PDB file of C-alpha atoms in Angstrom:
ATOM      1  CA  MET A  10       0.000   0.000   0.000  1.00 97.00           C
ATOM      2  CA  ILE A  11       1.161   3.501  -0.820  1.00 98.00           C
ATOM      3  CA  LYS A  12       1.276   5.891   2.141  1.00 98.00           C
ATOM      4  CA  VAL A  13      -0.438   9.127   1.092  1.00 99.00           C
ATOM      5  CA  GLY A  14      -0.646  12.605   2.603  1.00 98.00           C
ATOM      6  CA  ILE A  15      -3.030  15.298   1.387  1.00 99.00           C
ATOM      7  CA  VAL A  16      -2.522  19.015   2.011  1.00 98.00           C
ATOM      8  CA  GLY A  17      -5.587  21.169   1.383  1.00 97.00           C
ATOM      9  CA  GLY A  18      -8.067  18.347   1.860  1.00 97.00           C
ATOM     10  CA  ALA A  19     -11.014  20.616   2.712  1.00 98.00           C
ATOM     11  CA  GLY A  20     -11.248  22.211  -0.741  1.00 96.00           C
ATOM     12  CA  TYR A  21     -12.979  20.933  -3.860  1.00 95.00           C
ATOM     13  CA  THR A  22      -9.884  19.275  -5.342  1.00 96.00           C
ATOM     14  CA  GLY A  23      -8.963  17.690  -2.018  1.00 97.00           C
ATOM     15  CA  GLY A  24     -12.503  16.350  -1.656  1.00 98.00           C
ATOM     16  CA  GLU A  25     -12.462  14.763  -5.097  1.00 97.00           C
ATOM     17  CA  LEU A  26      -9.057  13.238  -4.411  1.00 98.00           C
ATOM     18  CA  LEU A  27     -10.360  11.825  -1.122  1.00 98.00           C
ATOM     19  CA  ARG A  28     -13.375  10.375  -2.916  1.00 98.00           C
ATOM     20  CA  LEU A  29     -11.008   8.531  -5.268  1.00 98.00           C
ATOM     21  CA  LEU A  30      -8.530   7.367  -2.626  1.00 98.00           C
ATOM     22  CA  ILE A  31     -10.638   6.471   0.434  1.00 97.00           C
ATOM     23  CA  ASN A  32     -11.521   3.009  -0.867  1.00 94.00           C
ATOM     24  CA  HIS A  33      -8.599   2.592  -3.258  1.00 98.00           C
ATOM     25  CA  PRO A  34      -6.992  -0.812  -2.588  1.00 98.00           C
ATOM     26  CA  GLU A  35      -3.430   0.541  -2.920  1.00 98.00           C
ATOM     27  CA  ALA A  36      -3.792   3.828  -0.980  1.00 98.00           C
ATOM     28  CA  ASN A  37      -3.262   4.259   2.749  1.00 98.00           C
ATOM     29  CA  ILE A  38      -4.185   7.859   3.611  1.00 98.00           C
ATOM     30  CA  ARG A  39      -1.927   8.855   6.515  1.00 98.00           C
ATOM     31  CA  PHE A  40      -3.231  12.401   6.951  1.00 98.00           C
ATOM     32  CA  VAL A  41      -5.531  14.996   5.422  1.00 98.00           C
ATOM     33  CA  HIS A  42      -4.232  18.435   6.330  1.00 98.00           C
ATOM     34  CA  SER A  43      -6.417  21.489   6.786  1.00 97.00           C
ATOM     35  CA  LYS A  44      -5.531  24.322   9.148  1.00 92.00           C
ATOM     36  CA  SER A  45      -9.061  25.718   9.233  1.00 95.00           C
ATOM     37  CA  ASN A  46     -10.793  22.337   9.676  1.00 97.00           C
ATOM     38  CA  ALA A  47      -8.348  20.537  11.977  1.00 97.00           C
ATOM     39  CA  GLY A  48     -10.285  18.171  14.228  1.00 97.00           C
ATOM     40  CA  ASN A  49     -13.408  18.106  12.040  1.00 98.00           C
ATOM     41  CA  THR A  50     -14.436  14.881  10.331  1.00 98.00           C
ATOM     42  CA  ILE A  51     -13.984  14.578   6.587  1.00 98.00           C
ATOM     43  CA  GLY A  52     -17.744  14.028   6.214  1.00 97.00           C
ATOM     44  CA  SER A  53     -18.568  17.266   8.030  1.00 97.00           C
ATOM     45  CA  VAL A  54     -16.845  19.209   5.246  1.00 98.00           C
ATOM     46  CA  HIS A  55     -17.447  16.866   2.304  1.00 98.00           C
ATOM     47  CA  ALA A  56     -21.060  15.742   2.733  1.00 97.00           C
ATOM     48  CA  ASP A  57     -20.714  13.198  -0.086  1.00 96.00           C
ATOM     49  CA  LEU A  58     -18.085  11.389   2.024  1.00 97.00           C
ATOM     50  CA  ASP A  59     -20.132  11.322   5.231  1.00 96.00           C
ATOM     51  CA  GLY A  60     -20.169   7.703   6.410  1.00 95.00           C
ATOM     52  CA  GLU A  61     -17.354   6.699   4.037  1.00 94.00           C
ATOM     53  CA  THR A  62     -14.566   7.360   6.542  1.00 95.00           C
ATOM     54  CA  SER A  63     -14.031   8.266  10.171  1.00 95.00           C
ATOM     55  CA  MET A  64     -10.889  10.278   9.361  1.00 97.00           C
ATOM     56  CA  VAL A  65     -10.532  13.801  10.692  1.00 98.00           C
ATOM     57  CA  PHE A  66      -8.602  16.724   9.272  1.00 98.00           C
ATOM     58  CA  SER A  67      -5.222  17.298  10.857  1.00 97.00           C
ATOM     59  CA  GLY A  68      -3.418  20.548  11.491  1.00 94.00           C
ATOM     60  CA  GLU A  69      -0.134  18.639  11.571  1.00 93.00           C
ATOM     61  CA  LEU A  70       1.943  16.997   8.855  1.00 94.00           C
ATOM     62  CA  ASN A  71       3.170  13.405   9.029  1.00 91.00           C
ATOM     63  CA  ASP A  72       6.569  12.469   7.575  1.00 91.00           C
ATOM     64  CA  ASP A  73       5.632   8.800   7.151  1.00 96.00           C
ATOM     65  CA  ILE A  74       4.372   9.126   3.563  1.00 98.00           C
ATOM     66  CA  GLU A  75       5.475   8.125   0.091  1.00 98.00           C
ATOM     67  CA  VAL A  76       3.242  10.498  -1.895  1.00 98.00           C
ATOM     68  CA  LEU A  77       2.117  14.016  -1.014  1.00 98.00           C
ATOM     69  CA  PHE A  78      -0.763  15.620  -2.893  1.00 98.00           C
ATOM     70  CA  LEU A  79      -0.913  19.421  -2.800  1.00 98.00           C
ATOM     71  CA  CYS A  80      -4.567  20.420  -3.223  1.00 97.00           C
ATOM     72  CA  VAL A  81      -4.155  24.033  -2.195  1.00 96.00           C
ATOM     73  CA  GLY A  82      -5.070  27.236  -3.998  1.00 92.00           C
ATOM     74  CA  HIS A  83      -2.949  28.645  -6.762  1.00 87.00           C
ATOM     75  CA  GLY A  84       0.185  30.241  -5.341  1.00 89.00           C
ATOM     76  CA  GLU A  85      -0.065  28.215  -2.133  1.00 94.00           C
ATOM     77  CA  ALA A  86       1.754  25.037  -3.223  1.00 95.00           C
ATOM     78  CA  ARG A  87       4.985  26.900  -3.861  1.00 92.00           C
ATOM     79  CA  LYS A  88       4.681  28.656  -0.477  1.00 94.00           C
ATOM     80  CA  PHE A  89       3.890  25.367   1.245  1.00 95.00           C
ATOM     81  CA  LEU A  90       7.047  23.698  -0.088  1.00 94.00           C
ATOM     82  CA  GLN A  91       9.136  26.738   0.833  1.00 93.00           C
ATOM     83  CA  ASN A  92       7.839  26.629   4.420  1.00 94.00           C
ATOM     84  CA  ASN A  93       7.595  22.838   4.834  1.00 93.00           C
ATOM     85  CA  PRO A  94      10.596  20.993   3.402  1.00 89.00           C
ATOM     86  CA  VAL A  95       9.560  17.615   2.021  1.00 93.00           C
ATOM     87  CA  SER A  96      12.010  14.748   1.645  1.00 94.00           C
ATOM     88  CA  ASN A  97      13.214  14.140  -1.903  1.00 92.00           C
ATOM     89  CA  ARG A  98      12.136  10.511  -1.374  1.00 94.00           C
ATOM     90  CA  VAL A  99       8.493  11.653  -1.255  1.00 97.00           C
ATOM     91  CA  ARG A 100       6.650  11.988  -4.546  1.00 97.00           C
ATOM     92  CA  VAL A 101       4.927  15.380  -4.719  1.00 97.00           C
ATOM     93  CA  ILE A 102       1.897  15.771  -6.969  1.00 97.00           C
ATOM     94  CA  ASP A 103       0.781  19.384  -7.250  1.00 97.00           C
ATOM     95  CA  LEU A 104      -2.833  19.884  -8.288  1.00 95.00           C
ATOM     96  CA  SER A 105      -2.565  23.695  -8.342  1.00 92.00           C
ATOM     97  CA  GLN A 106      -1.081  25.731 -11.168  1.00 89.00           C
ATOM     98  CA  ASP A 107       2.117  26.591  -9.300  1.00 90.00           C
ATOM     99  CA  PHE A 108       4.459  24.279 -11.183  1.00 91.00           C
ATOM    100  CA  ARG A 109       2.708  24.035 -14.537  1.00 85.00           C
ATOM    101  CA  LEU A 110       4.179  25.489 -17.694  1.00 63.00           C
ATOM    102  CA  ASN A 111       4.659  29.239 -17.771  1.00 54.00           C
ATOM    103  CA  ASP A 112       4.446  29.378 -21.560  1.00 52.00           C
ATOM    104  CA  THR A 113       4.896  27.103 -24.552  1.00 42.00           C
ATOM    105  CA  LYS A 114       8.378  28.453 -25.326  1.00 48.00           C
ATOM    106  CA  THR A 115       9.745  26.988 -22.096  1.00 45.00           C
ATOM    107  CA  PHE A 116       8.527  23.465 -22.845  1.00 43.00           C
ATOM    108  CA  SER A 117      11.180  21.884 -25.000  1.00 43.00           C
ATOM    109  CA  GLY A 118      10.059  18.279 -24.861  1.00 47.00           C
ATOM    110  CA  THR A 119      12.086  17.549 -21.738  1.00 47.00           C
ATOM    111  CA  GLY A 120       8.936  17.215 -19.676  1.00 47.00           C
ATOM    112  CA  ARG A 121      10.140  19.860 -17.225  1.00 47.00           C
ATOM    113  CA  ALA A 122       7.806  22.601 -16.087  1.00 47.00           C
ATOM    114  CA  ALA A 123       9.194  26.108 -16.402  1.00 47.00           C
ATOM    115  CA  GLY A 124      10.567  27.797 -13.312  1.00 47.00           C
ATOM    116  CA  SER A 125      10.143  24.695 -11.214  1.00 47.00           C
ATOM    117  CA  SER A 126      13.506  24.629  -9.478  1.00 46.00           C
ATOM    118  CA  ASP A 127      13.175  27.752  -7.333  1.00 46.00           C
ATOM    119  CA  VAL A 128      11.356  26.216  -4.368  1.00 43.00           C
ATOM    120  CA  GLY A 129      13.028  27.404  -1.191  1.00 45.00           C
ATOM    121  CA  THR A 130      16.501  25.975  -0.765  1.00 31.00           C
ATOM    122  CA  THR A 131      15.579  22.540  -2.105  1.00 49.00           C
ATOM    123  CA  GLU A 132      15.621  22.090  -5.851  1.00 65.00           C
ATOM    124  CA  ARG A 133      12.530  20.283  -7.101  1.00 82.00           C
ATOM    125  CA  ASN A 134      12.055  19.848 -10.828  1.00 88.00           C
ATOM    126  CA  PHE A 135       8.449  19.204 -11.739  1.00 92.00           C
ATOM    127  CA  VAL A 136       7.347  17.146 -14.728  1.00 93.00           C
ATOM    128  CA  TYR A 137       4.225  18.120 -16.648  1.00 92.00           C
ATOM    129  CA  GLY A 138       1.824  15.385 -15.596  1.00 93.00           C
ATOM    130  CA  LEU A 139      -0.317  14.560 -18.612  1.00 91.00           C
ATOM    131  CA  PRO A 140       0.270  10.784 -19.013  1.00 91.00           C
ATOM    132  CA  GLU A 141      -0.790  10.705 -22.656  1.00 90.00           C
ATOM    133  CA  LEU A 142       1.967  13.213 -23.408  1.00 88.00           C
ATOM    134  CA  ASN A 143       4.604  12.473 -20.812  1.00 90.00           C
ATOM    135  CA  LYS A 144       4.174   8.993 -19.305  1.00 93.00           C
ATOM    136  CA  ASP A 145       7.854   8.003 -19.334  1.00 95.00           C
ATOM    137  CA  ALA A 146       8.947  11.164 -17.503  1.00 94.00           C
ATOM    138  CA  ILE A 147       6.091  10.776 -14.999  1.00 95.00           C
ATOM    139  CA  ARG A 148       7.202   7.233 -14.149  1.00 94.00           C
ATOM    140  CA  THR A 149      10.692   8.328 -13.172  1.00 94.00           C
ATOM    141  CA  THR A 150      10.120  11.665 -11.434  1.00 94.00           C
ATOM    142  CA  PHE A 151       9.333  12.506  -7.845  1.00 95.00           C
ATOM    143  CA  ASN A 152       7.569  15.789  -8.697  1.00 96.00           C
ATOM    144  CA  ILE A 153       4.507  16.064 -10.909  1.00 96.00           C
ATOM    145  CA  ALA A 154       2.709  19.252 -11.967  1.00 95.00           C
ATOM    146  CA  ASN A 155      -0.815  18.119 -12.733  1.00 93.00           C
ATOM    147  CA  PRO A 156      -2.281  19.879 -15.792  1.00 92.00           C
ATOM    148  CA  GLY A 157      -5.490  21.858 -15.513  1.00 88.00           C
ATOM    149  CA  CYS A 158      -8.856  20.860 -16.910  1.00 88.00           C
ATOM    150  CA  PHE A 159      -8.823  23.150 -19.969  1.00 88.00           C
ATOM    151  CA  ALA A 160      -5.283  22.147 -20.936  1.00 87.00           C
ATOM    152  CA  THR A 161      -6.095  18.469 -20.464  1.00 91.00           C
ATOM    153  CA  ALA A 162      -9.265  18.655 -22.564  1.00 92.00           C
ATOM    154  CA  LEU A 163      -7.507  20.508 -25.371  1.00 91.00           C
ATOM    155  CA  GLN A 164      -4.452  18.273 -25.392  1.00 92.00           C
ATOM    156  CA  LEU A 165      -6.381  15.009 -25.304  1.00 93.00           C
ATOM    157  CA  GLY A 166      -8.439  16.167 -28.263  1.00 92.00           C
ATOM    158  CA  LEU A 167      -5.539  17.574 -30.256  1.00 94.00           C
ATOM    159  CA  LEU A 168      -2.678  15.151 -29.545  1.00 92.00           C
ATOM    160  CA  PRO A 169      -3.822  12.482 -32.028  1.00 93.00           C
ATOM    161  CA  LEU A 170      -4.193  15.125 -34.728  1.00 94.00           C
ATOM    162  CA  ALA A 171      -0.784  16.606 -33.921  1.00 92.00           C
ATOM    163  CA  LYS A 172       0.882  13.181 -34.002  1.00 92.00           C
ATOM    164  CA  ALA A 173      -0.672  12.567 -37.408  1.00 95.00           C
ATOM    165  CA  GLY A 174       0.665  15.915 -38.665  1.00 95.00           C
ATOM    166  CA  LEU A 175      -2.826  17.266 -39.290  1.00 95.00           C
ATOM    167  CA  LEU A 176      -2.533  20.507 -37.298  1.00 92.00           C
ATOM    168  CA  LYS A 177      -1.194  23.887 -38.285  1.00 89.00           C
ATOM    169  CA  ASP A 178      -2.475  26.685 -36.065  1.00 90.00           C
ATOM    170  CA  VAL A 179      -4.851  26.024 -33.192  1.00 90.00           C
ATOM    171  CA  TYR A 180      -6.941  28.709 -31.540  1.00 90.00           C
ATOM    172  CA  SER A 181      -9.037  28.011 -28.487  1.00 88.00           C
ATOM    173  CA  THR A 182     -11.126  29.903 -25.985  1.00 87.00           C
ATOM    174  CA  GLY A 183     -12.080  28.700 -22.532  1.00 82.00           C
ATOM    175  CA  ILE A 184     -14.655  30.321 -20.300  1.00 84.00           C
ATOM    176  CA  THR A 185     -15.496  29.374 -16.736  1.00 78.00           C
TER     177      THR A 185
END
């Protein structure tokens, strides 16, 4: 079983991640961190998970993990890693935009997200985490920058066309 920690578990992304991992046969959730909800049950914040688990949110971090999910707001993941050094043996999966690509010019096919090595005093290079585009790099890295929903939808639709050489210019608009 993989020992998992979740930071930002009280938000929407954290709740969806919990929904996926609570009954996952290979996941052992060691802690779900939330400063504002420490001591509250998961179900009291995520009504859809009420009765699924007796876990409570923690205000403390636990070092006994193999994977750390960062489900915090944009700009907060970078700050979290600066203020809370995480062992390089722990896989970090960032679900915010903090370590995604800054622009297309900085993505050279290496799988490295732009500007990803300036986290505090510990260098962490994040890989762009779209498996259909970057599965080999994802398998070998300890730091994954999860792509956003718009980018994922566009890339999954366009990658087959790009691989077949059928694309020239692509223009898209996304509205939330």
